[in-house]
Amino acid sequence: MKNTAQRVAGFKDSIFGVMSKLAREHQAVNLGQGFPDFDGPEWLKKIAETKIDQGHGQYAPFMGTPSLRMMVSSYYKSYYQLDYNFESDITITVGATEGLFSTITACVDPGDEVIVLEPFYDSYVASIEMAGGKAVPVTMHAPTFSVTESELEAAASPRSKMIIVNNPHNPTGKVWEKTELEMIVRFAIKHDLLVISDEVYEFLLFDGATHYPLAQFPGMMERTFTISSAGKTFGLTGWKTGWVCAPPKLSHAVRLVHQYVTFSVNTPMQEAVADGLGKLLEYIPTFQKTYCEKRDYFYDGLTKLGFEFPKPKGTYFMMVPIRNKTQKTDVEFAMELVEKRKVAVVPPSAFYLKSNEGQAYLRFCFAKKEETLKAALKNLQGL
Ligand code: PMP
Ligand code: GLN
């Protein structure tokens, strides 16, 4: 029998699946893979039931239902003063993951270089490699997880095609400052790059942090793909409904890929998410309060256990330094925790290509019920 394709030969099982499997095997508290262990809002689940009852049982238009594209357009306008035309500029995808894949496939030719800021969300590099491109990492250095303009410059070459930025940032919980984004904008414009701005955690902000979509900056709208997902905003990761927003020419290229990857997205969920987005203004404050309480509870617990790090201002992750506890690598320590302490986490070295800084950290997901967080802290006592 012939071999399967070379393009996947170097891939490994995703760290999220690996850690969730280990959590099940060891009956460990799972603070690894990023998803809430509680359901999304009851009112939105009811809306989804109604949508199924009403029909919506056939294929949606391939670029997404008009209702959802209109609501996406309307929230970008009201929250960020960004104008995305629902007909030409918005494509609904199977979560942000498919949005990233379709965008990268639409933009990257074999040999093209894509600058990624590490630690990165793992699907970026896999998608770049499947397109035949090369991921060029720039390391975000702890404790602020910053990059400098000269580090970005050192990564640029005549083959640079794109830069991918994630804000708020998984796994560090960093919310990028406006001045830092201005530096990235200068760099992207100077090298005439396409830009993916992965903003799936756009509403997971704490302590008054502000989210600045990259497309808002002068010279950025025309080059930026803004990607987000209802999975994070409504705490319903299983609904897998996301979107890519970009001007018509860029969106057209994404749609050409999307039509052959998935064609269209689950119709009743699109209808439900559209109604959900209509209630953002009432919903977001309670959503942020819920997650802020979880962050504070878990952060207090970890600091009492002797972990020392700045409180993250966004996302539902904490990137926790482990060097005052162990000299083991993140992978060794994560294995010890899941087997002996019955707590599953993610070893962040999976999110780096170049630096080994990730070996001195563990990523914890705090999108969990208080009883789950309490059980994890109890298991970690005496470390
Ligand atoms: N980007 C980042 C930074 C993520 O953490 C995730 C994870 N869930 C995604 C994209 C993918 O989102 P979705 O579940 O909507 O595919
Ligand atoms: N984004 C989630 C995380 O970072 C998980 C996504 C996935 O499992 N593919 O943990």
Short mmCIF file of C-alpha atoms and ligand atoms in Angstrom, two decimals:
data_model
loop_
_atom_site.label_atom_id
_atom_site.label_comp_id
_atom_site.label_asym_id
_atom_site.label_seq_id
_atom_site.Cartn_x
_atom_site.Cartn_y
_atom_site.Cartn_z
CA MET A 1 0.00 0.00 0.00
CA LYS A 2 1.16 3.53 -0.74
CA ASN A 3 2.07 5.91 2.09
CA THR A 4 -0.14 8.73 3.30
CA ALA A 5 1.00 12.26 2.43
CA GLN A 6 4.35 13.66 3.47
CA ARG A 7 2.64 16.88 4.52
CA VAL A 8 1.22 15.19 7.63
CA ALA A 9 4.13 12.84 8.31
CA GLY A 10 5.67 15.13 10.95
CA PHE A 11 2.42 15.91 12.78
CA LYS A 12 1.73 14.62 16.28
CA ASP A 13 -1.54 14.23 18.18
CA SER A 14 -2.60 17.68 19.44
CA ILE A 15 -1.50 18.36 23.02
CA PHE A 16 -5.13 19.18 23.93
CA GLY A 17 -6.37 15.74 22.94
CA VAL A 18 -3.36 14.07 24.57
CA MET A 19 -3.89 15.80 27.93
CA SER A 20 -7.67 15.26 27.96
CA LYS A 21 -7.09 11.54 27.29
CA LEU A 22 -4.56 11.36 30.14
CA ALA A 23 -7.01 13.19 32.41
CA ARG A 24 -9.65 10.54 31.68
CA GLU A 25 -7.21 7.65 32.12
CA HIS A 26 -5.94 8.93 35.47
CA GLN A 27 -9.30 10.27 36.62
CA ALA A 28 -7.62 13.62 37.08
CA VAL A 29 -9.19 17.05 37.41
CA ASN A 30 -8.90 18.44 33.89
CA LEU A 31 -7.48 21.98 33.75
CA GLY A 32 -5.71 21.19 30.47
CA GLN A 33 -7.73 21.58 27.28
CA GLY A 34 -9.39 24.98 27.10
CA PHE A 35 -13.12 24.56 27.50
CA PRO A 36 -15.62 25.31 30.28
CA ASP A 37 -16.82 22.29 32.30
CA PHE A 38 -20.20 23.99 32.64
CA ASP A 39 -22.72 24.70 29.94
CA GLY A 40 -23.31 27.99 28.12
CA PRO A 41 -26.27 30.27 28.93
CA GLU A 42 -29.66 28.55 29.34
CA TRP A 43 -31.43 31.26 27.33
CA LEU A 44 -29.18 30.60 24.34
CA LYS A 45 -29.68 26.83 24.54
CA LYS A 46 -33.45 27.45 24.53
CA ILE A 47 -33.09 29.63 21.43
CA ALA A 48 -31.16 26.82 19.71
CA GLU A 49 -33.94 24.32 20.55
CA THR A 50 -36.49 26.69 19.03
CA LYS A 51 -34.37 27.08 15.91
CA ILE A 52 -34.30 23.31 15.42
CA ASP A 53 -38.07 23.11 16.01
CA GLN A 54 -38.59 25.81 13.41
CA GLY A 55 -36.77 23.82 10.72
CA HIS A 56 -33.44 25.22 9.54
CA GLY A 57 -32.58 21.64 8.70
CA GLN A 58 -30.90 22.16 5.34
CA TYR A 59 -27.61 23.59 4.14
CA ALA A 60 -27.01 27.22 4.97
CA PRO A 61 -25.64 29.52 2.24
CA PHE A 62 -21.97 28.59 1.99
CA MET A 63 -20.70 31.95 3.33
CA GLY A 64 -23.07 31.74 6.33
CA THR A 65 -26.69 32.61 7.08
CA PRO A 66 -27.59 36.26 6.35
CA SER A 67 -28.93 36.55 9.92
CA LEU A 68 -25.59 35.65 11.51
CA ARG A 69 -23.48 37.66 9.08
CA MET A 70 -25.69 40.70 9.75
CA MET A 71 -25.31 40.31 13.51
CA VAL A 72 -21.54 39.87 13.24
CA SER A 73 -21.39 43.02 11.11
CA SER A 74 -23.53 44.88 13.62
CA TYR A 75 -21.45 43.99 16.69
CA TYR A 76 -18.15 44.95 15.01
CA LYS A 77 -19.76 48.30 14.20
CA SER A 78 -21.13 48.93 17.68
CA TYR A 79 -18.17 47.64 19.72
CA TYR A 80 -15.27 48.67 17.50
CA GLN A 81 -16.59 51.10 14.87
CA LEU A 82 -15.42 48.64 12.19
CA ASP A 83 -17.44 48.44 8.97
CA TYR A 84 -17.74 44.91 7.61
CA ASN A 85 -20.33 44.48 4.88
CA PHE A 86 -22.35 41.37 5.66
CA GLU A 87 -22.62 40.36 2.01
CA SER A 88 -18.98 40.62 1.01
CA ASP A 89 -16.78 40.81 4.12
CA ILE A 90 -17.94 38.10 6.56
CA THR A 91 -17.62 34.31 6.24
CA ILE A 92 -19.00 31.91 8.84
CA THR A 93 -16.69 28.96 9.53
CA VAL A 94 -16.64 25.79 11.63
CA GLY A 95 -15.14 27.55 14.62
CA ALA A 96 -12.13 29.82 14.45
CA THR A 97 -10.00 26.76 13.66
CA GLU A 98 -11.55 26.33 10.22
CA GLY A 99 -11.41 30.11 9.75
CA LEU A 100 -7.66 30.01 10.42
CA PHE A 101 -7.14 27.03 8.12
CA SER A 102 -9.17 28.50 5.26
CA THR A 103 -7.47 31.89 5.61
CA ILE A 104 -3.95 30.44 5.75
CA THR A 105 -4.67 28.11 2.81
CA ALA A 106 -6.06 31.07 0.85
CA CYS A 107 -2.97 33.21 1.48
CA VAL A 108 0.12 31.04 1.76
CA ASP A 109 1.98 29.63 -1.24
CA PRO A 110 4.69 26.96 -0.97
CA GLY A 111 7.87 28.63 0.32
CA ASP A 112 6.08 31.63 1.84
CA GLU A 113 7.05 32.57 5.38
CA VAL A 114 4.54 33.35 8.09
CA ILE A 115 5.69 35.08 11.27
CA VAL A 116 4.13 33.56 14.39
CA LEU A 117 4.55 34.87 17.92
CA GLU A 118 5.42 32.01 20.24
CA PRO A 119 3.85 30.59 22.37
CA PHE A 120 1.17 30.17 19.66
CA TYR A 121 -2.11 28.32 19.23
CA ASP A 122 -1.03 25.01 17.73
CA SER A 123 -3.21 25.01 14.63
CA TYR A 124 -1.33 28.02 13.15
CA VAL A 125 1.84 26.12 12.42
CA ALA A 126 0.04 22.99 11.23
CA SER A 127 -2.08 25.03 8.80
CA ILE A 128 0.98 26.94 7.53
CA GLU A 129 2.83 23.68 6.94
CA MET A 130 -0.13 22.06 5.17
CA ALA A 131 -0.08 25.03 2.77
CA GLY A 132 3.63 24.38 2.13
CA GLY A 133 4.65 27.53 3.98
CA LYS A 134 7.21 28.01 6.72
CA ALA A 135 6.40 29.30 10.20
CA VAL A 136 9.03 31.77 11.44
CA PRO A 137 8.77 32.16 15.22
CA VAL A 138 9.38 35.29 17.29
CA THR A 139 9.44 34.59 21.02
CA MET A 140 7.29 36.58 23.45
CA HIS A 141 9.53 36.87 26.49
CA ALA A 142 8.30 36.39 30.06
CA PRO A 143 7.19 37.89 32.38
CA THR A 144 5.39 40.46 30.17
CA PHE A 145 5.48 38.22 27.08
CA SER A 146 6.61 41.16 24.96
CA VAL A 147 8.43 41.26 21.64
CA THR A 148 10.67 44.06 20.38
CA GLU A 149 10.65 45.72 16.99
CA SER A 150 14.18 44.45 16.33
CA GLU A 151 13.12 40.86 17.09
CA LEU A 152 10.29 41.23 14.59
CA GLU A 153 12.70 42.76 12.04
CA ALA A 154 15.10 39.87 12.48
CA ALA A 155 12.31 37.46 11.48
CA ALA A 156 11.41 39.35 8.29
CA SER A 157 12.67 38.31 4.86
CA PRO A 158 11.67 38.86 1.22
CA ARG A 159 9.58 35.66 1.56
CA SER A 160 7.54 37.02 4.51
CA LYS A 161 3.89 36.91 3.53
CA MET A 162 1.92 37.16 6.73
CA ILE A 163 2.03 37.67 10.49
CA ILE A 164 -0.41 36.00 12.92
CA VAL A 165 -1.28 37.83 16.13
CA ASN A 166 -3.48 36.47 18.90
CA ASN A 167 -5.05 39.01 21.25
CA PRO A 168 -6.09 38.39 24.05
CA HIS A 169 -3.42 35.76 24.06
CA ASN A 170 -3.62 32.00 24.63
CA PRO A 171 -1.73 30.59 26.60
CA THR A 172 -0.29 33.61 28.49
CA GLY A 173 -3.51 35.52 29.28
CA LYS A 174 -1.80 38.67 27.97
CA VAL A 175 -3.91 41.52 26.59
CA TRP A 176 -1.64 43.44 24.23
CA GLU A 177 -1.10 47.13 25.03
CA LYS A 178 -2.03 49.68 22.36
CA THR A 179 1.61 50.78 21.97
CA GLU A 180 2.69 47.16 21.40
CA LEU A 181 0.03 46.75 18.74
CA GLU A 182 1.18 49.98 17.10
CA MET A 183 4.64 48.47 16.81
CA ILE A 184 3.22 45.32 15.14
CA VAL A 185 1.17 47.55 12.82
CA ARG A 186 4.31 49.52 11.78
CA PHE A 187 6.08 46.24 11.09
CA ALA A 188 3.19 44.73 9.09
CA ILE A 189 2.82 47.86 6.96
CA LYS A 190 6.57 48.29 6.41
CA HIS A 191 6.83 44.73 5.06
CA ASP A 192 3.42 44.91 3.35
CA LEU A 193 2.25 41.75 5.14
CA LEU A 194 -1.14 40.13 5.30
CA VAL A 195 -2.28 39.85 8.92
CA ILE A 196 -4.39 37.33 10.80
CA SER A 197 -5.73 38.77 14.02
CA ASP A 198 -7.06 35.88 16.10
CA GLU A 199 -9.42 37.60 18.55
CA VAL A 200 -11.41 34.61 19.86
CA TYR A 201 -11.02 35.85 23.47
CA GLU A 202 -12.05 39.42 22.59
CA PHE A 203 -14.63 39.58 25.42
CA LEU A 204 -12.62 37.72 28.07
CA LEU A 205 -11.10 40.86 29.59
CA PHE A 206 -10.52 41.67 33.26
CA ASP A 207 -9.51 44.65 35.43
CA GLY A 208 -10.71 47.18 32.84
CA ALA A 209 -8.39 45.89 30.10
CA THR A 210 -9.27 47.17 26.60
CA HIS A 211 -9.28 45.07 23.45
CA TYR A 212 -8.06 46.84 20.30
CA PRO A 213 -8.83 44.89 17.12
CA LEU A 214 -5.85 45.21 14.77
CA ALA A 215 -8.16 46.15 11.89
CA GLN A 216 -8.89 49.44 13.70
CA PHE A 217 -5.38 50.80 13.18
CA PRO A 218 -4.69 53.01 10.12
CA GLY A 219 -3.52 50.98 7.14
CA MET A 220 -4.66 47.69 8.66
CA MET A 221 -8.24 47.11 7.49
CA GLU A 222 -7.16 46.32 3.93
CA ARG A 223 -4.61 43.65 5.01
CA THR A 224 -6.25 42.07 8.08
CA PHE A 225 -8.35 38.94 8.56
CA THR A 226 -10.14 39.31 11.90
CA ILE A 227 -11.15 35.92 13.28
CA SER A 228 -13.41 35.15 16.23
CA SER A 229 -15.73 32.46 17.56
CA ALA A 230 -19.01 32.03 19.41
CA GLY A 231 -17.42 29.06 21.18
CA LYS A 232 -15.48 31.37 23.50
CA THR A 233 -17.91 34.27 23.75
CA PHE A 234 -20.82 32.06 24.81
CA GLY A 235 -18.81 29.33 26.55
CA LEU A 236 -20.14 26.79 24.04
CA THR A 237 -16.98 25.46 22.41
CA GLY A 238 -18.91 22.49 21.01
CA TRP A 239 -21.06 24.70 18.83
CA LYS A 240 -18.04 25.32 16.58
CA THR A 241 -19.32 28.51 14.99
CA GLY A 242 -16.76 31.16 14.07
CA TRP A 243 -16.15 33.91 11.52
CA VAL A 244 -13.54 35.56 9.36
CA CYS A 245 -13.96 39.26 8.61
CA ALA A 246 -11.92 40.94 5.86
CA PRO A 247 -12.43 43.25 2.88
CA PRO A 248 -14.09 41.74 -0.23
CA LYS A 249 -10.97 40.61 -2.13
CA LEU A 250 -9.49 38.85 0.91
CA SER A 251 -12.85 37.37 1.95
CA HIS A 252 -13.39 36.06 -1.56
CA ALA A 253 -10.16 34.05 -1.35
CA VAL A 254 -11.16 32.63 2.06
CA ARG A 255 -14.58 31.65 0.70
CA LEU A 256 -12.99 29.81 -2.21
CA VAL A 257 -11.23 27.53 0.29
CA HIS A 258 -14.11 27.33 2.77
CA GLN A 259 -16.57 26.16 0.08
CA TYR A 260 -14.42 23.09 -0.56
CA VAL A 261 -13.42 22.34 3.04
CA THR A 262 -16.82 22.42 4.75
CA PHE A 263 -19.09 24.20 2.24
CA SER A 264 -21.30 25.51 5.05
CA VAL A 265 -21.80 25.51 8.82
CA ASN A 266 -24.56 23.92 10.93
CA THR A 267 -27.66 26.02 10.14
CA PRO A 268 -29.65 26.02 13.43
CA MET A 269 -26.56 26.96 15.44
CA GLN A 270 -25.87 29.89 13.12
CA GLU A 271 -29.45 31.07 13.64
CA ALA A 272 -29.08 30.71 17.42
CA VAL A 273 -25.69 32.48 17.56
CA ALA A 274 -27.21 35.34 15.51
CA ASP A 275 -29.87 35.83 18.21
CA GLY A 276 -27.19 35.45 20.90
CA LEU A 277 -25.08 38.23 19.37
CA GLY A 278 -28.18 40.43 19.49
CA LYS A 279 -28.01 40.20 23.29
CA LEU A 280 -24.27 40.88 23.71
CA LEU A 281 -24.73 44.18 25.52
CA GLU A 282 -26.74 42.58 28.34
CA TYR A 283 -24.78 39.34 28.34
CA ILE A 284 -21.11 40.39 28.30
CA PRO A 285 -20.94 42.06 31.76
CA THR A 286 -22.23 38.89 33.50
CA PHE A 287 -19.99 36.71 31.35
CA GLN A 288 -16.94 38.78 32.34
CA LYS A 289 -17.93 38.81 36.01
CA THR A 290 -18.29 35.01 36.08
CA TYR A 291 -14.86 34.43 34.57
CA CYS A 292 -13.21 37.19 36.61
CA GLU A 293 -14.41 35.49 39.80
CA LYS A 294 -12.97 32.19 38.59
CA ARG A 295 -9.68 33.85 37.72
CA ASP A 296 -9.44 35.52 41.15
CA TYR A 297 -10.36 32.34 43.01
CA PHE A 298 -7.84 30.21 41.17
CA TYR A 299 -5.09 32.85 41.19
CA ASP A 300 -5.44 33.23 44.98
CA GLY A 301 -5.28 29.45 45.34
CA LEU A 302 -2.15 29.14 43.20
CA THR A 303 -0.37 32.02 44.95
CA LYS A 304 -1.16 30.44 48.33
CA LEU A 305 0.51 27.28 47.01
CA GLY A 306 3.62 29.38 46.37
CA PHE A 307 3.34 30.00 42.62
CA GLU A 308 4.38 33.54 41.72
CA PHE A 309 3.28 35.33 38.55
CA PRO A 310 1.37 38.42 37.40
CA LYS A 311 -2.42 38.11 37.28
CA PRO A 312 -3.50 37.59 33.66
CA LYS A 313 -5.80 40.27 32.24
CA GLY A 314 -7.56 38.18 29.58
CA THR A 315 -8.57 34.72 28.27
CA TYR A 316 -9.27 31.78 30.60
CA PHE A 317 -5.68 30.62 30.88
CA MET A 318 -2.80 31.13 33.29
CA MET A 319 0.80 30.51 32.27
CA VAL A 320 2.39 29.58 35.57
CA PRO A 321 6.18 29.49 36.22
CA ILE A 322 7.29 26.25 37.83
CA ARG A 323 11.00 26.83 38.54
CA ASN A 324 10.44 27.55 42.25
CA LYS A 325 8.83 24.09 42.51
CA THR A 326 10.82 21.80 40.25
CA GLN A 327 13.75 21.58 37.85
CA LYS A 328 11.77 19.17 35.65
CA THR A 329 10.66 20.17 32.16
CA ASP A 330 7.03 21.20 31.66
CA VAL A 331 6.28 17.85 30.02
CA GLU A 332 7.85 15.83 32.86
CA PHE A 333 6.12 17.94 35.50
CA ALA A 334 2.76 17.78 33.68
CA MET A 335 3.07 13.97 33.55
CA GLU A 336 3.86 13.86 37.27
CA LEU A 337 0.88 16.07 38.09
CA VAL A 338 -1.62 14.05 36.06
CA GLU A 339 -0.36 10.69 37.36
CA LYS A 340 0.43 11.46 40.99
CA ARG A 341 -1.57 14.61 41.79
CA LYS A 342 -4.55 13.88 39.55
CA VAL A 343 -4.48 17.31 37.93
CA ALA A 344 -4.18 17.62 34.13
CA VAL A 345 -2.61 20.78 32.68
CA VAL A 346 -1.00 21.65 29.34
CA PRO A 347 2.80 21.72 28.98
CA PRO A 348 3.33 24.89 26.93
CA SER A 349 6.50 23.78 25.16
CA ALA A 350 4.06 22.39 22.55
CA PHE A 351 3.40 26.04 21.63
CA TYR A 352 7.03 26.90 20.79
CA LEU A 353 9.20 26.22 17.74
CA LYS A 354 12.39 28.05 18.73
CA SER A 355 12.70 28.93 22.40
CA ASN A 356 12.74 26.49 25.32
CA GLU A 357 11.18 29.10 27.67
CA GLY A 358 7.97 27.07 27.71
CA GLN A 359 9.71 24.29 29.61
CA ALA A 360 9.63 26.46 32.74
CA TYR A 361 5.83 26.92 32.72
CA LEU A 362 2.53 25.06 32.89
CA ARG A 363 -0.74 26.29 31.40
CA PHE A 364 -3.84 26.03 33.61
CA CYS A 365 -7.37 26.59 32.27
CA PHE A 366 -9.64 28.18 34.89
CA ALA A 367 -12.89 28.01 32.85
CA LYS A 368 -14.17 25.48 35.36
CA LYS A 369 -16.81 25.19 38.09
CA GLU A 370 -15.63 26.40 41.49
CA GLU A 371 -15.79 22.82 42.78
CA THR A 372 -13.44 21.72 39.97
CA LEU A 373 -10.95 24.49 40.72
CA LYS A 374 -11.20 23.70 44.44
CA ALA A 375 -10.52 20.00 43.81
CA ALA A 376 -7.48 20.86 41.68
CA LEU A 377 -6.06 23.20 44.34
CA LYS A 378 -6.62 20.52 46.98
CA ASN A 379 -4.78 17.93 44.89
CA LEU A 380 -1.88 20.34 44.39
CA GLN A 381 -1.49 21.08 48.11
CA GLY A 382 1.97 20.49 49.53
CA LEU A 383 3.75 20.70 46.17
N1 PMP B 1 -7.57 30.50 18.43
C1 PMP B 1 -7.20 30.38 19.71
C2 PMP B 1 -6.15 31.29 20.25
C3 PMP B 1 -7.78 29.42 20.52
O1 PMP B 1 -7.41 29.31 21.79
C4 PMP B 1 -8.76 28.58 19.98
C5 PMP B 1 -9.32 27.52 20.85
N2 PMP B 1 -10.10 27.15 21.18
C6 PMP B 1 -9.13 28.74 18.64
C7 PMP B 1 -8.50 29.70 17.90
C8 PMP B 1 -10.14 27.85 17.98
O2 PMP B 1 -11.43 28.22 18.24
P1 PMP B 1 -12.68 27.30 17.82
O3 PMP B 1 -12.95 26.39 18.94
O4 PMP B 1 -13.77 28.28 17.57
O5 PMP B 1 -12.29 26.57 16.58
N1 GLN B 2 -8.26 26.32 22.26
C1 GLN B 2 -8.32 25.33 23.27
C2 GLN B 2 -7.04 25.36 24.06
O1 GLN B 2 -6.18 26.16 23.82
C3 GLN B 2 -8.53 23.93 22.79
C4 GLN B 2 -8.81 23.74 21.37
C5 GLN B 2 -8.66 22.32 20.96
O2 GLN B 2 -8.79 21.42 21.73
N2 GLN B 2 -8.34 22.13 19.74
O3 GLN B 2 -6.89 24.57 24.93
#
